Short mmCIF file of C-alpha atoms in Angstrom, two decimals:
data_model
loop_
_atom_site.label_atom_id
_atom_site.label_comp_id
_atom_site.label_asym_id
_atom_site.label_seq_id
_atom_site.Cartn_x
_atom_site.Cartn_y
_atom_site.Cartn_z
CA MET Y 1 80.73 100.03 153.62
CA ASN Y 2 79.33 97.65 151.02
CA ARG Y 3 82.13 96.25 148.86
CA PRO Y 4 81.59 93.84 145.95
CA ILE Y 5 83.01 90.32 146.18
CA ILE Y 6 85.45 89.68 143.31
CA ALA Y 7 86.78 86.30 142.21
CA ILE Y 8 90.27 86.56 140.71
CA THR Y 9 91.22 83.69 138.41
CA MET Y 10 94.94 82.89 138.59
CA GLY Y 11 95.45 82.42 134.84
CA ASP Y 12 98.18 80.24 133.35
CA ALA Y 13 100.35 79.00 136.20
CA ALA Y 14 103.46 78.99 133.99
CA GLY Y 15 103.03 82.70 133.27
CA VAL Y 16 103.07 85.89 135.31
CA GLY Y 17 99.50 85.51 136.57
CA PRO Y 18 100.37 84.20 140.04
CA GLU Y 19 102.94 86.97 140.51
CA VAL Y 20 100.72 89.89 139.48
CA VAL Y 21 97.90 88.50 141.61
CA VAL Y 22 99.92 88.34 144.82
CA LYS Y 23 101.60 91.68 144.14
CA ALA Y 24 98.23 93.35 143.68
CA LEU Y 25 96.68 91.71 146.73
CA ALA Y 26 99.63 92.76 148.87
CA GLN Y 27 98.37 96.34 148.59
CA PRO Y 28 95.87 97.22 151.36
CA SER Y 29 94.14 99.80 149.15
CA VAL Y 30 92.58 96.97 147.13
CA TYR Y 31 90.52 95.94 150.14
CA GLU Y 32 89.10 99.44 150.52
CA ARG Y 33 87.22 98.98 147.24
CA CYS Y 34 86.34 95.29 147.14
CA ARG Y 35 86.45 91.87 148.80
CA PRO Y 36 88.79 89.81 146.62
CA PHE Y 37 89.69 86.15 146.69
CA VAL Y 38 91.55 83.89 144.25
CA VAL Y 39 90.40 80.83 142.32
CA GLY Y 40 93.58 78.98 141.50
CA ASP Y 41 96.33 76.92 143.07
CA LEU Y 42 97.44 77.66 146.63
CA ALA Y 43 100.91 76.12 146.24
CA ARG Y 44 101.58 78.13 143.08
CA LEU Y 45 100.51 81.32 144.82
CA ALA Y 46 102.87 80.44 147.68
CA ARG Y 47 105.68 80.08 145.15
CA ALA Y 48 104.79 83.49 143.71
CA VAL Y 49 104.93 84.99 147.20
CA GLU Y 50 108.47 83.59 147.58
CA ILE Y 51 109.54 84.89 144.18
CA THR Y 52 108.15 88.39 144.63
CA GLY Y 53 108.98 88.80 148.30
CA VAL Y 54 105.58 90.25 149.20
CA LYS Y 55 104.27 89.86 152.73
CA LEU Y 56 101.15 87.73 152.52
CA THR Y 57 99.51 84.86 154.34
CA LEU Y 58 97.63 82.38 152.16
CA ARG Y 59 94.55 80.49 153.26
CA ALA Y 60 92.58 77.75 151.47
CA VAL Y 61 88.79 78.17 151.39
CA SER Y 62 85.95 76.33 149.67
CA GLY Y 63 84.27 79.54 148.55
CA PRO Y 64 83.76 83.22 149.34
CA LEU Y 65 81.63 82.51 152.40
CA GLU Y 66 84.78 81.23 154.14
CA ALA Y 67 87.04 84.04 152.93
CA THR Y 68 88.20 86.70 155.37
CA PHE Y 69 88.94 89.55 152.91
CA SER Y 70 91.59 90.95 155.23
CA PRO Y 71 94.62 92.94 154.06
CA GLY Y 72 97.72 90.78 154.33
CA GLU Y 73 95.78 87.53 153.98
CA VAL Y 74 94.70 86.02 150.66
CA SER Y 75 91.90 83.45 150.54
CA CYS Y 76 92.14 80.94 147.69
CA VAL Y 77 89.70 78.37 146.34
CA ASP Y 78 92.43 75.80 145.74
CA LEU Y 79 91.77 73.48 142.80
CA ALA Y 80 95.23 71.90 143.32
CA LEU Y 81 95.82 71.15 139.64
CA ILE Y 82 99.43 72.32 139.27
CA PRO Y 83 102.34 69.94 140.01
CA ALA Y 84 105.04 71.38 142.23
CA ASP Y 85 107.70 70.99 139.55
CA LEU Y 86 105.81 72.82 136.77
CA PRO Y 87 108.40 75.21 135.28
CA PHE Y 88 107.70 78.88 134.72
CA GLY Y 89 107.92 80.23 131.21
CA GLU Y 90 107.13 77.01 129.34
CA LEU Y 91 103.95 76.08 127.52
CA SER Y 92 102.09 73.39 129.46
CA PRO Y 93 98.81 71.60 128.66
CA VAL Y 94 98.39 71.01 132.39
CA ALA Y 95 98.54 74.74 133.04
CA GLY Y 96 96.24 75.39 130.07
CA ASP Y 97 93.62 73.01 131.40
CA ALA Y 98 93.94 74.44 134.91
CA ALA Y 99 93.44 78.00 133.62
CA PHE Y 100 90.16 76.89 132.08
CA ARG Y 101 89.08 75.15 135.30
CA TYR Y 102 89.69 78.34 137.31
CA ILE Y 103 87.39 80.28 134.98
CA GLU Y 104 84.81 77.51 135.10
CA ARG Y 105 84.70 77.59 138.90
CA ALA Y 106 84.59 81.38 139.05
CA VAL Y 107 81.69 81.48 136.59
CA ALA Y 108 79.81 78.87 138.64
CA LEU Y 109 80.25 81.02 141.75
CA ALA Y 110 79.12 84.11 139.88
CA MET Y 111 76.07 82.44 138.32
CA GLY Y 112 75.20 81.10 141.78
CA GLY Y 113 75.16 84.63 143.14
CA GLU Y 114 78.19 84.19 145.41
CA VAL Y 115 80.41 86.77 143.69
CA ASP Y 116 79.69 90.12 142.05
CA ALA Y 117 82.50 90.23 139.49
CA ILE Y 118 85.30 88.17 137.97
CA CYS Y 119 88.79 89.54 137.38
CA THR Y 120 91.05 87.36 135.24
CA ALA Y 121 94.82 86.98 135.12
CA PRO Y 122 96.20 86.07 131.67
CA LEU Y 123 95.97 82.67 130.04
CA ASN Y 124 98.00 81.33 127.13
CA LYS Y 125 95.90 80.38 124.10
CA ALA Y 126 98.31 77.70 122.88
CA ALA Y 127 98.40 76.10 126.34
CA LEU Y 128 94.62 76.35 126.56
CA HIS Y 129 94.27 74.51 123.25
CA ALA Y 130 96.91 71.93 124.26
CA GLY Y 131 94.88 71.34 127.42
CA GLY Y 132 91.85 70.42 125.34
CA HIS Y 133 89.91 73.71 125.39
CA VAL Y 134 89.77 75.19 121.90
CA TYR Y 135 88.61 78.77 122.34
CA PRO Y 136 90.09 81.99 120.93
CA GLY Y 137 90.36 83.42 124.45
CA HIS Y 138 88.70 84.40 127.72
CA THR Y 139 85.84 86.26 126.08
CA GLU Y 140 84.53 83.26 124.19
CA ILE Y 141 84.92 80.94 127.20
CA LEU Y 142 82.93 83.28 129.42
CA ALA Y 143 80.21 83.71 126.80
CA GLU Y 144 79.74 79.94 126.46
CA LEU Y 145 79.87 79.20 130.18
CA THR Y 146 77.27 81.88 130.93
CA GLY Y 147 75.06 81.02 127.96
CA THR Y 148 75.48 84.48 126.45
CA PRO Y 149 74.97 84.52 122.66
CA GLU Y 150 76.94 87.70 121.96
CA VAL Y 151 79.39 89.80 123.96
CA SER Y 152 81.83 92.61 123.22
CA MET Y 153 85.40 93.27 124.28
CA MET Y 154 86.05 96.72 125.69
CA LEU Y 155 89.57 97.95 126.42
CA SER Y 156 89.80 100.74 128.93
CA ALA Y 157 92.83 102.94 129.57
CA PRO Y 158 92.90 106.15 131.65
CA SER Y 159 92.21 108.36 128.61
CA LEU Y 160 90.63 105.97 126.12
CA ARG Y 161 87.89 103.33 125.96
CA VAL Y 162 87.55 101.10 122.90
CA ILE Y 163 84.85 98.49 122.24
CA HIS Y 164 85.20 96.01 119.36
CA CYS Y 165 82.67 94.76 116.85
CA THR Y 166 84.93 91.77 116.13
CA THR Y 167 88.02 90.49 117.92
CA HIS Y 168 89.77 87.17 117.38
CA LEU Y 169 89.18 86.77 113.66
CA GLY Y 170 91.36 87.10 110.59
CA LEU Y 171 90.93 90.48 108.92
CA LEU Y 172 88.97 89.16 105.92
CA ASP Y 173 86.71 87.14 108.22
CA ALA Y 174 86.17 90.18 110.45
CA VAL Y 175 85.10 92.37 107.54
CA ALA Y 176 82.71 89.65 106.40
CA ARG Y 177 81.25 89.38 109.92
CA ILE Y 178 80.53 93.11 110.29
CA GLU Y 179 76.95 94.08 109.48
CA PRO Y 180 74.60 96.89 110.59
CA GLY Y 181 72.94 94.89 113.36
CA LEU Y 182 76.28 93.99 114.93
CA VAL Y 183 77.43 97.62 114.75
CA GLU Y 184 74.21 98.82 116.38
CA ARG Y 185 74.34 96.17 119.16
CA THR Y 186 77.96 97.04 119.91
CA ILE Y 187 77.12 100.73 120.19
CA VAL Y 188 74.19 99.91 122.49
CA ARG Y 189 76.40 97.74 124.73
CA ALA Y 190 79.00 100.52 124.92
CA HIS Y 191 76.34 103.06 125.82
CA ALA Y 192 74.87 100.87 128.56
CA THR Y 193 78.29 100.18 130.09
CA LEU Y 194 79.27 103.85 130.12
CA VAL Y 195 75.95 104.88 131.67
CA LYS Y 196 76.46 102.25 134.38
CA SER Y 197 79.93 103.64 135.06
CA GLY Y 198 78.48 107.09 135.73
CA ILE Y 199 78.55 108.84 132.34
CA ALA Y 200 74.96 110.01 131.90
CA GLU Y 201 75.11 110.90 128.19
CA PRO Y 202 78.04 109.06 126.55
CA ARG Y 203 79.52 110.33 123.29
CA ILE Y 204 80.45 107.38 121.09
CA ALA Y 205 82.61 107.47 117.95
CA VAL Y 206 82.36 104.67 115.41
CA CYS Y 207 85.30 103.78 113.16
CA GLY Y 208 85.05 103.04 109.48
CA ILE Y 209 86.53 99.86 108.05
CA ASN Y 210 88.66 101.30 105.24
CA PRO Y 211 91.34 104.01 105.35
CA HIS Y 212 89.75 107.45 105.79
CA ALA Y 213 86.43 105.65 106.41
CA GLY Y 214 86.27 104.93 102.69
CA GLU Y 215 86.45 108.63 101.79
CA ASN Y 216 83.00 108.68 100.20
CA GLY Y 217 83.56 105.47 98.29
CA LEU Y 218 87.09 106.10 97.03
CA PHE Y 219 88.44 103.18 99.10
CA GLY Y 220 86.94 99.72 99.51
CA ASN Y 221 83.68 98.41 98.15
CA GLY Y 222 81.16 100.56 99.95
CA GLU Y 223 81.58 98.82 103.33
CA GLU Y 224 81.03 102.04 105.28
CA GLU Y 225 77.73 102.75 103.54
CA SER Y 226 76.42 99.20 103.66
CA LYS Y 227 77.83 97.78 106.90
CA VAL Y 228 78.58 100.63 109.33
CA ALA Y 229 76.44 103.70 108.63
CA PRO Y 230 73.04 101.96 109.01
CA GLY Y 231 74.05 100.65 112.44
CA VAL Y 232 75.11 104.12 113.56
CA GLU Y 233 71.85 105.58 112.26
CA ALA Y 234 69.81 102.97 114.12
CA ALA Y 235 71.63 103.75 117.38
CA ARG Y 236 71.08 107.47 116.88
CA ALA Y 237 67.39 106.83 116.25
CA ALA Y 238 67.29 105.12 119.66
CA GLY Y 239 68.62 108.28 121.30
CA ILE Y 240 72.32 107.38 121.54
CA ASP Y 241 74.92 110.05 120.74
CA ALA Y 242 76.89 108.06 118.14
CA GLN Y 243 78.97 109.54 115.33
CA GLY Y 244 80.44 107.73 112.35
CA PRO Y 245 81.74 106.06 110.40
CA LEU Y 246 84.84 108.13 111.15
CA PRO Y 247 88.45 107.71 109.96
CA ALA Y 248 90.32 105.44 112.38
CA ASP Y 249 93.60 107.28 111.82
CA THR Y 250 92.32 110.39 113.66
CA VAL Y 251 89.41 109.26 115.83
CA PHE Y 252 91.56 107.82 118.63
CA PHE Y 253 93.47 111.09 118.94
CA ARG Y 254 90.16 112.89 119.23
CA ALA Y 255 88.95 110.45 121.89
CA VAL Y 256 92.10 110.86 123.97
CA ARG Y 257 91.66 114.63 123.63
CA GLY Y 258 88.21 114.29 125.17
CA ASP Y 259 85.86 114.56 122.20
CA PHE Y 260 84.39 111.08 122.81
CA ASP Y 261 83.81 108.78 125.78
CA ALA Y 262 84.37 105.60 123.77
CA VAL Y 263 85.32 104.44 120.30
CA VAL Y 264 83.74 101.49 118.48
CA ALA Y 265 86.48 99.66 116.55
CA MET Y 266 85.64 97.35 113.70
CA TYR Y 267 88.33 94.70 114.27
CA HIS Y 268 90.98 93.58 116.75
CA ASP Y 269 94.10 95.54 115.81
CA GLN Y 270 92.20 98.69 114.89
CA GLY Y 271 91.17 98.96 118.53
CA HIS Y 272 93.98 97.23 120.37
CA CYS Y 273 96.93 99.14 118.93
CA PRO Y 274 95.90 102.62 120.17
CA VAL Y 275 95.20 101.34 123.69
CA LYS Y 276 98.47 99.43 123.93
CA VAL Y 277 100.47 102.41 122.72
CA LEU Y 278 99.24 104.14 125.88
CA GLY Y 279 100.91 101.42 127.99
CA LEU Y 280 100.32 97.75 128.71
CA ASP Y 281 100.27 98.39 132.45
CA ALA Y 282 97.41 100.88 132.16
CA GLY Y 283 94.91 98.95 130.06
CA VAL Y 284 92.03 96.79 131.26
CA ASN Y 285 89.91 94.34 129.27
CA ILE Y 286 86.18 94.41 130.10
CA THR Y 287 83.76 91.84 128.68
CA VAL Y 288 80.53 93.68 127.93
CA GLY Y 289 77.19 91.88 127.72
CA LEU Y 290 77.75 89.06 130.22
CA PRO Y 291 75.36 88.53 133.16
CA VAL Y 292 78.37 89.14 135.45
CA ILE Y 293 80.99 91.88 135.43
CA ARG Y 294 84.33 90.64 134.07
CA THR Y 295 87.54 92.61 133.82
CA SER Y 296 91.04 91.45 132.98
CA VAL Y 297 94.61 92.61 132.69
CA ASP Y 298 95.44 93.77 129.18
CA HIS Y 299 98.65 91.77 128.81
CA GLY Y 300 99.64 88.21 128.18
CA THR Y 301 101.37 85.50 130.17
CA ALA Y 302 104.84 86.99 129.50
CA PHE Y 303 106.65 83.65 129.57
CA ASP Y 304 109.94 85.49 129.02
CA ILE Y 305 109.84 87.03 132.52
CA ALA Y 306 107.59 84.56 134.35
CA GLY Y 307 109.11 83.33 137.59
CA THR Y 308 111.48 86.28 137.95
CA GLY Y 309 109.28 88.43 140.17
CA THR Y 310 109.63 91.44 137.86
CA ALA Y 311 106.12 91.47 136.34
CA GLU Y 312 104.26 94.72 136.98
CA GLU Y 313 100.94 94.53 138.79
CA GLY Y 314 99.57 97.87 137.53
CA SER Y 315 97.11 96.38 135.05
CA MET Y 316 95.78 93.94 137.66
CA LEU Y 317 95.25 96.78 140.12
CA GLU Y 318 93.40 98.76 137.46
CA ALA Y 319 91.32 95.71 136.51
CA LEU Y 320 90.30 95.25 140.15
CA ARG Y 321 89.49 98.95 140.48
CA GLN Y 322 87.24 98.93 137.44
CA ALA Y 323 85.57 95.67 138.45
CA ALA Y 324 84.77 97.23 141.83
CA GLU Y 325 83.35 100.33 140.16
CA LEU Y 326 81.15 98.41 137.72
CA ALA Y 327 79.97 95.61 140.02
CA PRO Y 328 76.92 95.82 142.26
CA THR Y 329 77.61 96.01 145.98
CA ARG Y 330 76.17 93.80 148.69
CA PRO Y 331 75.74 94.23 152.45
CA GLU Y 332 78.68 93.12 154.59
#
């Protein structure tokens, strides 16, 4: 059996990342699909094992070549950046900087061909900024570290996939950013990702910007006609089954019903809200367009419950499953 090697970044050490990581890796079924190891802090993982009560042995390694990938034993590239007395549930620049360093090391391993995918536990944007790394989030960090000029965020839940033209921008800035080329490129990235996941002829719906997709010019200032429709038409001309611009207030229902394989959202909340209504423990964040597969949990650091052992690992398990499905395999 050829299983992909997946680097799991531990996320913000003051949040629930260490707990969801050890809970997920305590399940033997994970190892049937992939060969996972953690890039993080061994002592913090050990604390998470104590808090959650899972049965795991932890082992420090310098990289995946030393990892054992055995159920019940977790290999960790230990950057040793977290002090033993770092409290859970409190914003920390030390934890913010460490979260960035975990991603940096995982990307280096991926770009060096040592891992096939990266799966990320959550970071805290305020802590990241306090630690000296001013990025809107994971997506932008990964794009810069891999030298990728443009990527897309795709959220995937069991009955719905949503890819975004824009993400971490104010609404007015997002509308200004949207243009036909961006819409077309986002559709193309969605199509390529779905084909890679086994859907031979994906059906893609594209949202409008305004209520009712502008309703033939009754709402807005012609954004659908000038910004969205030409991008859809260009994708269709390239042979992609794309429909739109469609009203966002009904298109997600239609996608969940099975009419479409993915929806292209114009801005962050237009796409995030429908997925999160389906359940935070079911969603996975996939960065589309990178030279390496990257998936992530679709929840935050949850400082309010960090350190209690109650965080659910469902989203991490789903993120690992989808990373394993999308990543190339290699001989064992």
